[in-house]
């Protein structure tokens, strides 16, 4: 029999379904850091993130035990989709502003977050300051917009993957990115923040 540590997450999930509790312990240790970082980034509150994280793994266990998992996709994407649904359900209950949906198909898939830093120390310092400003501005975005920016730039997910994970159309994911960028530009202008990266 294959060693647990040599198994993929998908194989571990199936092993847990077959009754191996150690398989779930390993699944949890492999995925908890990435999942918790994602949840905390979206909800912006450590207590809330703890609650969502716990609720996510309760649902993961329940669905695994009920046989509602098929190893047809990545396990990490499956649990992230569960966490997303919990966050969005809570957001819908509390939201006091309307989510702006796209009015046209804006393909922003050519945007990339890589290669931002040069070796030059001054440029690196300025660019680090710009990225810190970007994070502060992102904190002010509505949760659905902040989420799509995080998935695109910090997790390098394609818009197709973002759409599947967040259970929306690609146009909606693109629209949220478009409005996130518009909102970030507006906020930068309001606070007199320069967001240009030095080349």
mmCIF file of N, CA and C in Angstrom, residues 84 88 92 95 99-102 108 141 144-149 159 166-168 170-183:
data_model
loop_
_atom_site.group_PDB
_atom_site.id
_atom_site.type_symbol
_atom_site.label_atom_id
_atom_site.label_comp_id
_atom_site.label_asym_id
_atom_site.label_seq_id
_atom_site.Cartn_x
_atom_site.Cartn_y
_atom_site.Cartn_z
ATOM 1 N N UNK A 84 -15.254 29.814 -0.167
ATOM 2 C CA UNK A 84 -15.816 30.965 -0.901
ATOM 3 C C UNK A 84 -17.328 31.046 -0.691
ATOM 4 N N UNK A 88 -19.325 34.136 0.935
ATOM 5 C CA UNK A 88 -20.310 34.881 0.147
ATOM 6 C C UNK A 88 -21.710 34.797 0.769
ATOM 7 N N UNK A 92 -23.583 38.126 1.723
ATOM 8 C CA UNK A 92 -24.926 38.476 1.231
ATOM 9 C C UNK A 92 -25.849 38.883 2.369
ATOM 10 N N UNK A 95 -24.293 42.477 3.560
ATOM 11 C CA UNK A 95 -23.853 43.556 2.672
ATOM 12 C C UNK A 95 -24.835 44.719 2.659
ATOM 13 N N UNK A 99 -23.233 44.826 -5.445
ATOM 14 C CA UNK A 99 -22.068 44.428 -6.229
ATOM 15 C C UNK A 99 -22.279 44.921 -7.655
ATOM 16 N N UNK A 100 -21.284 45.602 -8.198
ATOM 17 C CA UNK A 100 -21.376 46.091 -9.567
ATOM 18 C C UNK A 100 -21.005 44.965 -10.501
ATOM 19 N N UNK A 101 -21.895 44.669 -11.421
ATOM 20 C CA UNK A 101 -21.642 43.598 -12.378
ATOM 21 C C UNK A 101 -21.148 44.189 -13.697
ATOM 22 N N UNK A 102 -20.438 43.421 -14.490
ATOM 23 C CA UNK A 102 -19.899 43.963 -15.734
ATOM 24 C C UNK A 102 -20.986 44.260 -16.747
ATOM 25 N N UNK A 108 -9.235 40.899 -19.143
ATOM 26 C CA UNK A 108 -8.088 41.427 -18.429
ATOM 27 C C UNK A 108 -7.079 40.319 -18.119
ATOM 28 N N UNK A 141 -11.609 47.563 -0.849
ATOM 29 C CA UNK A 141 -12.515 47.069 -1.888
ATOM 30 C C UNK A 141 -13.615 46.197 -1.288
ATOM 31 N N UNK A 144 -16.133 40.794 -2.893
ATOM 32 C CA UNK A 144 -16.020 40.052 -4.162
ATOM 33 C C UNK A 144 -14.914 40.590 -5.063
ATOM 34 N N UNK A 145 -14.707 41.911 -5.055
ATOM 35 C CA UNK A 145 -13.650 42.500 -5.877
ATOM 36 C C UNK A 145 -12.280 42.188 -5.288
ATOM 37 N N UNK A 146 -12.138 42.291 -3.979
ATOM 38 C CA UNK A 146 -10.870 41.986 -3.307
ATOM 39 C C UNK A 146 -10.495 40.522 -3.559
ATOM 40 N N UNK A 147 -11.494 39.658 -3.519
ATOM 41 C CA UNK A 147 -11.270 38.231 -3.706
ATOM 42 C C UNK A 147 -10.712 37.925 -5.100
ATOM 43 N N UNK A 148 -11.308 38.525 -6.140
ATOM 44 C CA UNK A 148 -10.862 38.223 -7.499
ATOM 45 C C UNK A 148 -9.453 38.773 -7.737
ATOM 46 N N UNK A 149 -9.130 39.931 -7.165
ATOM 47 C CA UNK A 149 -7.776 40.483 -7.292
ATOM 48 C C UNK A 149 -6.777 39.559 -6.592
ATOM 49 N N UNK A 159 -8.797 33.417 -15.103
ATOM 50 C CA UNK A 159 -10.170 33.879 -14.889
ATOM 51 C C UNK A 159 -11.161 32.716 -14.968
ATOM 52 N N UNK A 166 -15.443 30.637 -7.643
ATOM 53 C CA UNK A 166 -16.408 31.565 -7.033
ATOM 54 C C UNK A 166 -17.833 31.338 -7.531
ATOM 55 N N UNK A 167 -18.000 30.353 -8.421
ATOM 56 C CA UNK A 167 -19.324 29.969 -8.905
ATOM 57 C C UNK A 167 -20.040 31.108 -9.634
ATOM 58 N N UNK A 168 -19.284 31.832 -10.485
ATOM 59 C CA UNK A 168 -19.865 32.893 -11.316
ATOM 60 C C UNK A 168 -19.386 32.687 -12.745
ATOM 61 N N UNK A 170 -17.434 33.753 -16.292
ATOM 62 C CA UNK A 170 -16.157 34.422 -16.542
ATOM 63 C C UNK A 170 -16.385 35.923 -16.694
ATOM 64 N N UNK A 171 -17.475 36.317 -17.347
ATOM 65 C CA UNK A 171 -17.775 37.748 -17.508
ATOM 66 C C UNK A 171 -17.928 38.438 -16.158
ATOM 67 N N UNK A 172 -18.564 37.769 -15.211
ATOM 68 C CA UNK A 172 -18.721 38.362 -13.878
ATOM 69 C C UNK A 172 -17.369 38.505 -13.198
ATOM 70 N N UNK A 173 -16.525 37.469 -13.300
ATOM 71 C CA UNK A 173 -15.182 37.543 -12.714
ATOM 72 C C UNK A 173 -14.381 38.675 -13.359
ATOM 73 N N UNK A 174 -14.448 38.785 -14.686
ATOM 74 C CA UNK A 174 -13.756 39.867 -15.384
ATOM 75 C C UNK A 174 -14.303 41.227 -14.969
ATOM 76 N N UNK A 175 -15.621 41.304 -14.836
ATOM 77 C CA UNK A 175 -16.246 42.565 -14.432
ATOM 78 C C UNK A 175 -15.821 42.981 -13.040
ATOM 79 N N UNK A 176 -15.743 42.020 -12.127
ATOM 80 C CA UNK A 176 -15.308 42.340 -10.763
ATOM 81 C C UNK A 176 -13.871 42.849 -10.771
ATOM 82 N N UNK A 177 -13.026 42.238 -11.617
ATOM 83 C CA UNK A 177 -11.651 42.716 -11.733
ATOM 84 C C UNK A 177 -11.635 44.131 -12.304
ATOM 85 N N UNK A 178 -12.431 44.361 -13.328
ATOM 86 C CA UNK A 178 -12.475 45.686 -13.953
ATOM 87 C C UNK A 178 -12.873 46.740 -12.925
ATOM 88 N N UNK A 179 -13.936 46.470 -12.173
ATOM 89 C CA UNK A 179 -14.395 47.454 -11.189
ATOM 90 C C UNK A 179 -13.441 47.563 -10.003
ATOM 91 N N UNK A 180 -12.745 46.474 -9.683
ATOM 92 C CA UNK A 180 -11.725 46.539 -8.633
ATOM 93 C C UNK A 180 -10.623 47.505 -9.050
ATOM 94 N N UNK A 181 -10.182 47.384 -10.311
ATOM 95 C CA UNK A 181 -9.122 48.269 -10.806
ATOM 96 C C UNK A 181 -9.604 49.716 -10.837
ATOM 97 N N UNK A 182 -10.842 49.936 -11.309
ATOM 98 C CA UNK A 182 -11.397 51.304 -11.322
ATOM 99 C C UNK A 182 -11.472 51.866 -9.904
ATOM 100 N N UNK A 183 -11.943 51.048 -8.968
ATOM 101 C CA UNK A 183 -12.044 51.502 -7.571
ATOM 102 C C UNK A 183 -10.673 51.781 -6.968
#
